[in-house]
Coordinates of C-alpha atoms in Angstrom, one line a residue:
X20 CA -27.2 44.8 12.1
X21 CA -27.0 41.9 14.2
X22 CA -25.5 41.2 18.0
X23 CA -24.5 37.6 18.7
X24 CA -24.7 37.3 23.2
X25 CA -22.4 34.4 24.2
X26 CA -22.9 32.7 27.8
X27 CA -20.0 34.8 29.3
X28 CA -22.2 38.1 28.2
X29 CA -19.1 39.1 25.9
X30 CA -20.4 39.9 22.3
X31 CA -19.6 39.6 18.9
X32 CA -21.5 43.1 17.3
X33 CA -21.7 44.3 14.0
X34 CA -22.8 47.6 15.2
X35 CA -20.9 50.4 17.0
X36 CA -20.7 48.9 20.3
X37 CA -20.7 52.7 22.2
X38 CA -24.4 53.3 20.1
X39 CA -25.5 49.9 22.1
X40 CA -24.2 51.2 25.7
X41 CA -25.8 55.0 24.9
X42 CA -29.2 52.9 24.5
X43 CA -28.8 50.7 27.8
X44 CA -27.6 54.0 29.7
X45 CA -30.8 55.4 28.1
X46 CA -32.8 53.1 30.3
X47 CA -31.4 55.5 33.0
X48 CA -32.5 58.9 31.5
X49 CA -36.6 57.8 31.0
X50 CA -37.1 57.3 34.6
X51 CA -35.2 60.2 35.6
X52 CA -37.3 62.3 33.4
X53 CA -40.2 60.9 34.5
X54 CA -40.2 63.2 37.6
X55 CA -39.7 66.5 35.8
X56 CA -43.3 66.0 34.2
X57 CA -44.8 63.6 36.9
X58 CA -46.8 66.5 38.6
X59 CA -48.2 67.5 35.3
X60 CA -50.8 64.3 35.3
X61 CA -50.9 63.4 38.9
X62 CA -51.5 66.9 40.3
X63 CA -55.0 66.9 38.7
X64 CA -55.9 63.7 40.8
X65 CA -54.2 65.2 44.3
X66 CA -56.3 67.9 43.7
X67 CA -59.8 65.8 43.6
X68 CA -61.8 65.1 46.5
X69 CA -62.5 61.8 44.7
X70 CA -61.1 59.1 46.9
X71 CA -61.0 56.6 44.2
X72 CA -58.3 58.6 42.5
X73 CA -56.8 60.4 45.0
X74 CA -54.5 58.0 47.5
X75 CA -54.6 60.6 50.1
X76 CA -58.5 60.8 50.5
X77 CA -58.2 64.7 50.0
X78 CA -57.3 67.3 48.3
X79 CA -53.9 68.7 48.4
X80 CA -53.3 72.8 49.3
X81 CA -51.9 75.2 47.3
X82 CA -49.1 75.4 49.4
X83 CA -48.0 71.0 49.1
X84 CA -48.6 71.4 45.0
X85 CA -45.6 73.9 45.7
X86 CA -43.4 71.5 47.7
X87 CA -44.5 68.8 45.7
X88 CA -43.4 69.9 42.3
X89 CA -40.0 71.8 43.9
X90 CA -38.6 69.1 46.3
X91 CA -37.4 67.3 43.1
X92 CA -35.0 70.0 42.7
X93 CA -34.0 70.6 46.1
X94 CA -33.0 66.6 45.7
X95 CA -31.4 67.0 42.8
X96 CA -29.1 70.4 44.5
X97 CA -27.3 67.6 47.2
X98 CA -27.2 64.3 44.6
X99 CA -23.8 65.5 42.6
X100 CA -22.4 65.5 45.7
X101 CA -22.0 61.9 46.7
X102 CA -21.9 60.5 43.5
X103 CA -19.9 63.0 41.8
X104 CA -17.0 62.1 44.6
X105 CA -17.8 58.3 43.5
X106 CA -17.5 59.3 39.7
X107 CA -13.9 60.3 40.6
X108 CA -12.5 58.1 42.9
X109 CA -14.5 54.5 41.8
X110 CA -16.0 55.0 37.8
X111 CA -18.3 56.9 36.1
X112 CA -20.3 53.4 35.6
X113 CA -20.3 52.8 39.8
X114 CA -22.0 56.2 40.2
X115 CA -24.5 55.2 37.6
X116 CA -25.4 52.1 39.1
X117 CA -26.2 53.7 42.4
X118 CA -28.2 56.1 40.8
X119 CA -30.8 53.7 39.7
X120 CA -31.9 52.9 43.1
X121 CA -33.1 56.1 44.6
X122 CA -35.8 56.0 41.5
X123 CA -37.0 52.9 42.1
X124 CA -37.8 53.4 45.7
X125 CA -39.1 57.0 44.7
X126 CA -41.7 55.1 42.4
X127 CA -42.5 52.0 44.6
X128 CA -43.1 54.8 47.2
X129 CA -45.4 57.2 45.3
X130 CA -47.3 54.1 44.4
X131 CA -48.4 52.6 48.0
X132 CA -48.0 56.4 50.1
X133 CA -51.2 57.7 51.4
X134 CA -49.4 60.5 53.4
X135 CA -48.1 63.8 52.0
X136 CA -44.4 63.6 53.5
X137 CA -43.8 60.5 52.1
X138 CA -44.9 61.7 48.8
X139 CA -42.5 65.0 49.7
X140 CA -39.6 62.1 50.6
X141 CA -40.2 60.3 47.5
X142 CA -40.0 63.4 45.3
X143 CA -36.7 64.6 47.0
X144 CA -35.0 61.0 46.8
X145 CA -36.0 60.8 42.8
X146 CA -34.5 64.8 42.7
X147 CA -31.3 63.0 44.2
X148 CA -31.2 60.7 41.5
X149 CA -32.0 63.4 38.8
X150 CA -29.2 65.6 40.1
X151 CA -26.5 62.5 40.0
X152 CA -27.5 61.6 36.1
X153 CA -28.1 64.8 34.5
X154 CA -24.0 64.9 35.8
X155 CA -22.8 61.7 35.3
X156 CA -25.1 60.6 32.1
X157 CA -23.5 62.8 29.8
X158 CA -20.0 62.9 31.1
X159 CA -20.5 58.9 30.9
X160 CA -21.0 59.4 27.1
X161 CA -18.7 61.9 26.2
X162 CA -16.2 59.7 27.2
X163 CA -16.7 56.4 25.5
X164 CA -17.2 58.1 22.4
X165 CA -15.4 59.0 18.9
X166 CA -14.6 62.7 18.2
X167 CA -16.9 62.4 15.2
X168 CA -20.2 61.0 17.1
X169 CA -19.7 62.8 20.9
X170 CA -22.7 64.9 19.8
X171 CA -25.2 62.3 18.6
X172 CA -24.7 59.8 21.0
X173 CA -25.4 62.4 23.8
X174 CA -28.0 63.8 22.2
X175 CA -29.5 60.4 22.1
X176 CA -30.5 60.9 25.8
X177 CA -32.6 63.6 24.4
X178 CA -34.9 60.6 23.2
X179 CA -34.9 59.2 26.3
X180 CA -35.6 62.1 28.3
X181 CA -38.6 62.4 25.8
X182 CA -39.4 59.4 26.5
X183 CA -40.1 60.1 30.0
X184 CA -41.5 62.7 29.3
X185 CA -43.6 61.2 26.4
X186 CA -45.0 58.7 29.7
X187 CA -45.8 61.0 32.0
X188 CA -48.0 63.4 29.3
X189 CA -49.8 60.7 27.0
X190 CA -49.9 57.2 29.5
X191 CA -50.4 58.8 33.1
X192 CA -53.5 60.8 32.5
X193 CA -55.6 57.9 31.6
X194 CA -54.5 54.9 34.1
X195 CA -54.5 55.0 37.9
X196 CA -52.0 56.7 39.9
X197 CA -50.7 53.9 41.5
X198 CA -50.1 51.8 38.1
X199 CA -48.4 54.6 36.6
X200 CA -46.0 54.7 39.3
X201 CA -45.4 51.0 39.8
X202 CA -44.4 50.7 36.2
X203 CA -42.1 53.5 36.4
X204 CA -40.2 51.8 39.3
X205 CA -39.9 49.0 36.8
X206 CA -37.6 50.8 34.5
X207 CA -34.5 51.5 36.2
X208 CA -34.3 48.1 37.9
X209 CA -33.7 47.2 34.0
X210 CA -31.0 49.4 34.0
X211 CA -29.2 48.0 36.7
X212 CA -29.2 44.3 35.4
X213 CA -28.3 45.7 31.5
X214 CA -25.9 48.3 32.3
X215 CA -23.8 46.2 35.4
X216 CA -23.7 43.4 32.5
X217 CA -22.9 45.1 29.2
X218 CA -21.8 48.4 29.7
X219 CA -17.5 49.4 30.6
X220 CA -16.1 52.1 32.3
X221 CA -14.6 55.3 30.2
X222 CA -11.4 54.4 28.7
X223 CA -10.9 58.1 30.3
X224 CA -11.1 56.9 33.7
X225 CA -9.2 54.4 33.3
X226 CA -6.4 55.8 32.0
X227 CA -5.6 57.5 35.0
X228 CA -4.9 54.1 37.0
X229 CA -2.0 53.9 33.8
X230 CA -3.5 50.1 33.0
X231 CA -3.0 50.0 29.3
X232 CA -5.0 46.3 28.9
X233 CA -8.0 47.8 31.2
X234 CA -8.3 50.8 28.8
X235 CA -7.5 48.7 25.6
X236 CA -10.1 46.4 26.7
X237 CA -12.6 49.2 27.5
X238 CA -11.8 50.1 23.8
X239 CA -13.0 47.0 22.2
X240 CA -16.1 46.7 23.5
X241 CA -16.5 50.0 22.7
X242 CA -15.6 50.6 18.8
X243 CA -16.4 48.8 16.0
X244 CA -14.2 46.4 14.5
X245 CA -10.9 48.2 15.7
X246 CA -7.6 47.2 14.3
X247 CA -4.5 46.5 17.2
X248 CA -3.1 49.8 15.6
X249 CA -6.3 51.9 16.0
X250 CA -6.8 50.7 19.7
X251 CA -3.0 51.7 20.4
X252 CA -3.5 54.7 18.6
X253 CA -6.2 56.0 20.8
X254 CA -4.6 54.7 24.2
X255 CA -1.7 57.2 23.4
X256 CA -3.8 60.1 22.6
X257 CA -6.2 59.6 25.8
X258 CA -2.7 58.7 27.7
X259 CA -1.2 61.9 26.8
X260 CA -4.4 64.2 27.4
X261 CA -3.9 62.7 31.1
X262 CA -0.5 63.1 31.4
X263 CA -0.6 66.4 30.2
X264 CA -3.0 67.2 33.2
X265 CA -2.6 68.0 37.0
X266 CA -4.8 66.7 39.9
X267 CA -7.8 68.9 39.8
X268 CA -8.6 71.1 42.7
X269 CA -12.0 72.2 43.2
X270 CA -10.6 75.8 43.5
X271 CA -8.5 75.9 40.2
X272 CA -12.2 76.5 37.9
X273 CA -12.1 79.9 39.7
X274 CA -8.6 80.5 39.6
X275 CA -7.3 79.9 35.9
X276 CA -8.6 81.8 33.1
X277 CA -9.5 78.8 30.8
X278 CA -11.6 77.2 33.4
X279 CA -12.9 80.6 34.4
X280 CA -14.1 81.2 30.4
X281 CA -15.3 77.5 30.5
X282 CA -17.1 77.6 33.4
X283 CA -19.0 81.1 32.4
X284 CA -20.2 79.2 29.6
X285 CA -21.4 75.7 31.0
X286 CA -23.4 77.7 33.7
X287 CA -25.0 80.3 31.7
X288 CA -26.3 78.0 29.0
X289 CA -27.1 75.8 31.3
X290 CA -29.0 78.5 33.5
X291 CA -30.7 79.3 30.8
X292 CA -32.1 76.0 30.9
X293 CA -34.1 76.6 33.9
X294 CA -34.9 80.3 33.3
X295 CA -37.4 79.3 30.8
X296 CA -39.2 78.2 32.9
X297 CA -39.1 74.9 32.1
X298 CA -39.9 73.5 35.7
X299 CA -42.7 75.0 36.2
X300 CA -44.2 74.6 32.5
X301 CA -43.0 70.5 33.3
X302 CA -45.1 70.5 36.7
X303 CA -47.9 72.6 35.8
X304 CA -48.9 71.9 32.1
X305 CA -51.7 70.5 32.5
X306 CA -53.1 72.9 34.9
X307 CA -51.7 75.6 32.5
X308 CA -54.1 74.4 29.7
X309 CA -57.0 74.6 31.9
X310 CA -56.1 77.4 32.9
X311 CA -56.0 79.0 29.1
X312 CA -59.6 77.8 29.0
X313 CA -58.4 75.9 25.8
X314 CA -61.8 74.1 23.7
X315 CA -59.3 71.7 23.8
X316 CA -59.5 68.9 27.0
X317 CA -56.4 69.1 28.8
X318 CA -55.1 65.9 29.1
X319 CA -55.6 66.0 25.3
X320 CA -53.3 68.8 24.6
X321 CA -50.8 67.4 27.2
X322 CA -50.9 63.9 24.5
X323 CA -50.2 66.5 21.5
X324 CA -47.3 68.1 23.1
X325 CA -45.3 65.3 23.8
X326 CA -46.0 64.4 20.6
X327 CA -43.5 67.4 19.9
X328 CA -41.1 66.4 22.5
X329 CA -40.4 62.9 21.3
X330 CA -40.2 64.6 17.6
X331 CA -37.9 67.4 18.7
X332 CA -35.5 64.9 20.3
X333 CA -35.5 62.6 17.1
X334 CA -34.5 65.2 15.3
X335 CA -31.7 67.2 17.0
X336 CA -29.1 64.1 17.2
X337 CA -29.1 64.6 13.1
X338 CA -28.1 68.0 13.3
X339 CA -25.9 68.6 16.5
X340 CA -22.9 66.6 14.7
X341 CA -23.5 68.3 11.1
X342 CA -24.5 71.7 11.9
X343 CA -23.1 72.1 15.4
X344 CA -24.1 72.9 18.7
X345 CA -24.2 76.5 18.3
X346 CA -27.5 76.2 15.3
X347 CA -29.1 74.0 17.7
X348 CA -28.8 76.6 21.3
X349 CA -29.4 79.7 19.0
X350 CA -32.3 78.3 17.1
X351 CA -33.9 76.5 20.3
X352 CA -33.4 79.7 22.6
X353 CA -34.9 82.1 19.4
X354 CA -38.2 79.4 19.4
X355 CA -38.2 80.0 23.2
X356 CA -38.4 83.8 23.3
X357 CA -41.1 83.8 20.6
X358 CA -43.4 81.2 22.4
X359 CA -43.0 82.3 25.7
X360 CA -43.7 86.0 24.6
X361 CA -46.5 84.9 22.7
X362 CA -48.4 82.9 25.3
X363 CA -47.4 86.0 27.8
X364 CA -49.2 87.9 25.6
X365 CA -52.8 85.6 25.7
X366 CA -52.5 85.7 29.3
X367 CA -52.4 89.4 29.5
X368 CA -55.5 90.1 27.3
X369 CA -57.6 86.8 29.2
X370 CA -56.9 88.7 32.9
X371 CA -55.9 92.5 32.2
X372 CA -58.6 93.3 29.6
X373 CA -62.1 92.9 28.7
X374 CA -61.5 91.6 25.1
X375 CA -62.7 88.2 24.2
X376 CA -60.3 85.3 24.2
X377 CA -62.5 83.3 22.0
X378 CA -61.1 83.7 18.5
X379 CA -57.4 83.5 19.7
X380 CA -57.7 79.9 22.2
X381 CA -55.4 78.2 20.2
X382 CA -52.7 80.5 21.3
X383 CA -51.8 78.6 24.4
X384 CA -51.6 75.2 23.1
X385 CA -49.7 76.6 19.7
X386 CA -47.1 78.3 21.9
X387 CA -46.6 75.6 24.2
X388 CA -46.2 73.4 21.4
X389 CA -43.6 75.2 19.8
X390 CA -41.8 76.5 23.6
X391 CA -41.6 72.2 24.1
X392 CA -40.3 71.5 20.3
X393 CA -38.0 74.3 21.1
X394 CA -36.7 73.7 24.5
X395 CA -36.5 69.5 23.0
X396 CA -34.8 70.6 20.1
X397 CA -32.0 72.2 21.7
X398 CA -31.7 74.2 25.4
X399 CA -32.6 70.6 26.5
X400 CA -29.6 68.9 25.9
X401 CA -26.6 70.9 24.1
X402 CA -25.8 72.6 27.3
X403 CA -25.2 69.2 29.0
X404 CA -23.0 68.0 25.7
X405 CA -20.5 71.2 25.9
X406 CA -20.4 71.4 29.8
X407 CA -19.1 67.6 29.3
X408 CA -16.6 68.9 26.4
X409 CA -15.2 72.6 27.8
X410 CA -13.4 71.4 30.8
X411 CA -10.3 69.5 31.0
X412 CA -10.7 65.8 32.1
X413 CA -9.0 66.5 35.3
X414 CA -11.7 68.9 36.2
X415 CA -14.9 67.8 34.2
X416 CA -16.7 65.9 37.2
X417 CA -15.7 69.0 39.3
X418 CA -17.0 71.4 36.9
X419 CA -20.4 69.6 36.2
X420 CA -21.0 69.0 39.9
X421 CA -21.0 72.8 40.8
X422 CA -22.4 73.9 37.6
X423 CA -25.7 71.0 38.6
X424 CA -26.3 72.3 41.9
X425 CA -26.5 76.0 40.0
X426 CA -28.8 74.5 37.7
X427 CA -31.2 72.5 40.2
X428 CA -31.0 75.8 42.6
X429 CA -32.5 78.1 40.1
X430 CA -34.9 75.4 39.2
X431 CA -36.5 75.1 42.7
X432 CA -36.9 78.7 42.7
X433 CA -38.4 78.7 39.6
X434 CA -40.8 75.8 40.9
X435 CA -41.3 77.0 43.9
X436 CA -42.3 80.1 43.9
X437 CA -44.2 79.9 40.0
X438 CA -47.7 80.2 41.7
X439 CA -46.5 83.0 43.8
X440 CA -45.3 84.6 41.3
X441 CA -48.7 84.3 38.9
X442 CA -50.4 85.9 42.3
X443 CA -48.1 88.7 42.2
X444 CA -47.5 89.6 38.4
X445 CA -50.0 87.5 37.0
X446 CA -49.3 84.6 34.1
X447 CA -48.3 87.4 31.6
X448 CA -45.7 88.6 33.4
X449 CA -44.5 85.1 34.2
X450 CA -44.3 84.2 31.1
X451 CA -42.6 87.2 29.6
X452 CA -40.3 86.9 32.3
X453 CA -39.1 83.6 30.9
X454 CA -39.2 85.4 27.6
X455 CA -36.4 88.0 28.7
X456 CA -34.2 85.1 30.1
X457 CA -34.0 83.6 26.8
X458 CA -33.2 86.5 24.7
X459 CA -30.6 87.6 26.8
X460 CA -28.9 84.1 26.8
X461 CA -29.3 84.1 22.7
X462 CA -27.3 87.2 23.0
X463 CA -24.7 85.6 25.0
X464 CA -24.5 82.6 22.9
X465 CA -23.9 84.1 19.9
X466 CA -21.0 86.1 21.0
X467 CA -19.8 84.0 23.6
X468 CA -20.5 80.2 23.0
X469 CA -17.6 78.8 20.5
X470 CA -18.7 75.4 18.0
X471 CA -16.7 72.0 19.2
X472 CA -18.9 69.9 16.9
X473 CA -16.0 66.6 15.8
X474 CA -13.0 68.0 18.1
X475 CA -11.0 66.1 20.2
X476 CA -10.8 67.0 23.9
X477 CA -7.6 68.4 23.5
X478 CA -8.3 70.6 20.2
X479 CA -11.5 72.2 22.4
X480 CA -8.9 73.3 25.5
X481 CA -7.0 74.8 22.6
X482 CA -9.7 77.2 21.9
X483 CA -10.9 77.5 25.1
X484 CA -6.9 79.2 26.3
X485 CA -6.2 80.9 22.8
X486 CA -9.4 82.8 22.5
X487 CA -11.0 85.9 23.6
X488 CA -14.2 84.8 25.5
X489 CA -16.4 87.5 23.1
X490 CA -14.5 86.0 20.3
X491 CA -15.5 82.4 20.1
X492 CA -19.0 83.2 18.9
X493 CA -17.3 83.7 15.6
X494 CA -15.4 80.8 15.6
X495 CA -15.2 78.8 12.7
X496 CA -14.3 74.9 12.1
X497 CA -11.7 74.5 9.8
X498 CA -12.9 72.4 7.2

């Protein structure tokens, strides 16, 4: 497989051009990650009176590790806003581009700041960025894909998301806090240069301004080797998917039955998400471990389990396009349940009884192993893939703006309030909390979530108007 670059950045590829623009737009997902599992490492060193490792000379209160790990998500609630309205009215690639900055001065600032607020700003800027990509990312992909590949190729930010994660877990534990951060800040300036270069907006997008040669050349860069015939082809079909579609009003998702169904979807799976308890596993691994007294050090078992997160994310772009995204939600949800009911269950016997923990200390590390490989696998991503293919194009960005500020809400809750919540109820009951979320949502998604593994947007709004909402669970591709 070989690209050719000529002087005018045009190129000649003998590679599916929209598998070369996933992986530039996957420069954007590692650094947005990289916040979600930041706190894991670097809350260890705020919380040392060491001054050597510790920039602010002392060590944080229980009270800033809570602000510290939820102001990402209280970011993350207000950044669809802005850049979902730039999405609409100037590109899906314009709102990427000015997502890139915000992490690259969250980064640079982490790295000098030897004050707590500014280490609260930079969190909540790098949230802003997080909420803007997890809306625009997959959206972005969805729509310079095939019908045949939509799934892979946005599960491919899975890998990149692990990535991030992969960083934060293995690399930040053993160099200083203020490397770790600068090269971070690093990564999405890449971005900007590779993506403003080589990357097009959606032929989507641009079929709405009715400029066949825009779209047509959108479509070139994007697909591999394309007849004339193929590229007119697939201008009529996107053409008459827009045509066939109104302005969207904000109001219309709660008005019309279709978007109603669609909507309860998106934002239960995507809820789901976050009442795993992923945030607060993310932000406090580390310290989870030591709390499980583990034989194990720490920072070891954090290496180990992203280990499983970059494995996980390998693994589910193979699957989502051959088995479907149903397999991948109800098998990541069911791996879920079982981990988070399991390490509920150490917890309770290490504080609520006097039986010795000894002989069972590799529960905690085995279950948060297999709640990481599950919530990779699966919950991760799929949610953002089907959110991107349920709604009509006239409403997508609409859709996936309200349904992100859901998503973040919950998730600084769930942050927030973790340690609280381990004070009131204990770990166990945290945990099995979690547990309860996810069965319940496995239960929903195998009634409720239909399969749109290789449809075409229009073929997916088919199903979405002609079917019972406890009916597409049983939905079957035709073959």
């Amino acid at each position: 497989m070989i690209c050719r670059f000529r002087i005018n950045y045009k190129m000649e590829i003998r590679l599916n051009r929209s598998f070369l623009v996933v992986l530039i737009a996957g420069l954007l997902a590692i650094p947005t990650d990289i916040p979600f599992s930041w706190p894991s490492p670097e809350l260890p060193k705020l919380y040392s009176n060491n001054t050597s490792i510790n920039p602010l000379g002392r060590s944080i209160t229980e009270s800033e590790d809570a602000w510290i790990g939820s102001l990402l998500f209280l970011g993350a609630i207000i950044g669809p806003f802005p850049c979902g309205y730039i999405a609409e009215k100037f590109g899906r690639k314009p709102a990427l581009l000015v997502t890139a900055a915000p992490l690259s001065i969250s980064f640079f600032t982490l790295a000098f700041s030897k004050n707590i607020n500014l280490m609260y700003f930079a969190r909540a800027i790098a949230g802003f960025a997080l909420g803007a990509s997890y809306a625009i990312l997959p959206l972005y992909i969805a729509e310079i894909a095939e019908n045949h590949d939509r799934g892979a190729l946005t599960q491919i930010l899975n890998i990149f998301w692990a990535i991030g994660n992969c960083l934060s877990y293995s690399f930040a534990p053993f160099v200083s806090y203020k490397l770790f951060n600068l090269i971070a800040a690093v990564i999405p300036t890449a971005f900007l240069v590779l993506f403003f270069l080589l990357a097009p907006e959606t032929p989507y997008f641009l079929a709405r301004g009715k400029d066949d040669a825009k779209i047509r050349q959108s479509l070139m860069l994007l697909r591999r080797n394309p007849s004339q015939t193929q590229i007119t082809a697939e201008i009529k079909e996107i053409q008459k998917q827009i045509d066939n579609e109104e302005n969207g009003d904000l109001m219309d998702i709660f008005k019309y039955p279709n978007l109603q169904k669609a909507f309860l979807i998106s934002s239960v799976l995507l809820a789901s998400q976050e009442l795993s308890g992923v945030g607060s596993i993310t932000t406090y691994l580390q310290l989870i471990f030591e709390a499980s007294d583990s034989k194990m050090s720490s920072e070891m078992c954090s290496v180990i389990s992203s280990v499983c997160i970059f494995f996980a994310s390998i693994v589910s772009p193979f699957i989502v396009d051959r088995q479907g995204r149903r397999l991948l939600i109800l098998g990541s949800l069911f791996g879920l349940f079982v981990s988070l009911f399991a390490i509920g269950g150490f917890f309770y016997i290490k504080d609520f009884t006097t039986w010795a923990t000894d002989s069972i200390s590799w529960i905690p590390l085995a279950s948060l192993i297999l709640y990481i490989f599950a919530y990779n696998f699966g919950i991760s991503s799929v949610p953002w893939t089907i959110c991107a293919e349920v709604f009509p194009n006239n409403q997508r960005q609409n859709a996936t703006m309200i349904i992100s500020i859901i998503c973040w809400s919950i998730s600084f809750f769930v942050t927030n309030f973790f340690n609280k919540m381990n004070n009131l109820i204990g770990m166990a009951g945290s945990f099995w909390m979690y547990s309860g979320f996810c069965l319940l949502a496995g239960i929903f998604s195998l009634f409720c979530v239909p399969e749109t593994k290789g449809k075409s947007f229009e073929e997916i709004q088919e199903i979405i108007k002609s079917r019972s909402l406890f009916r597409y669970g049983f939905y079957k591709t035709k073959k």
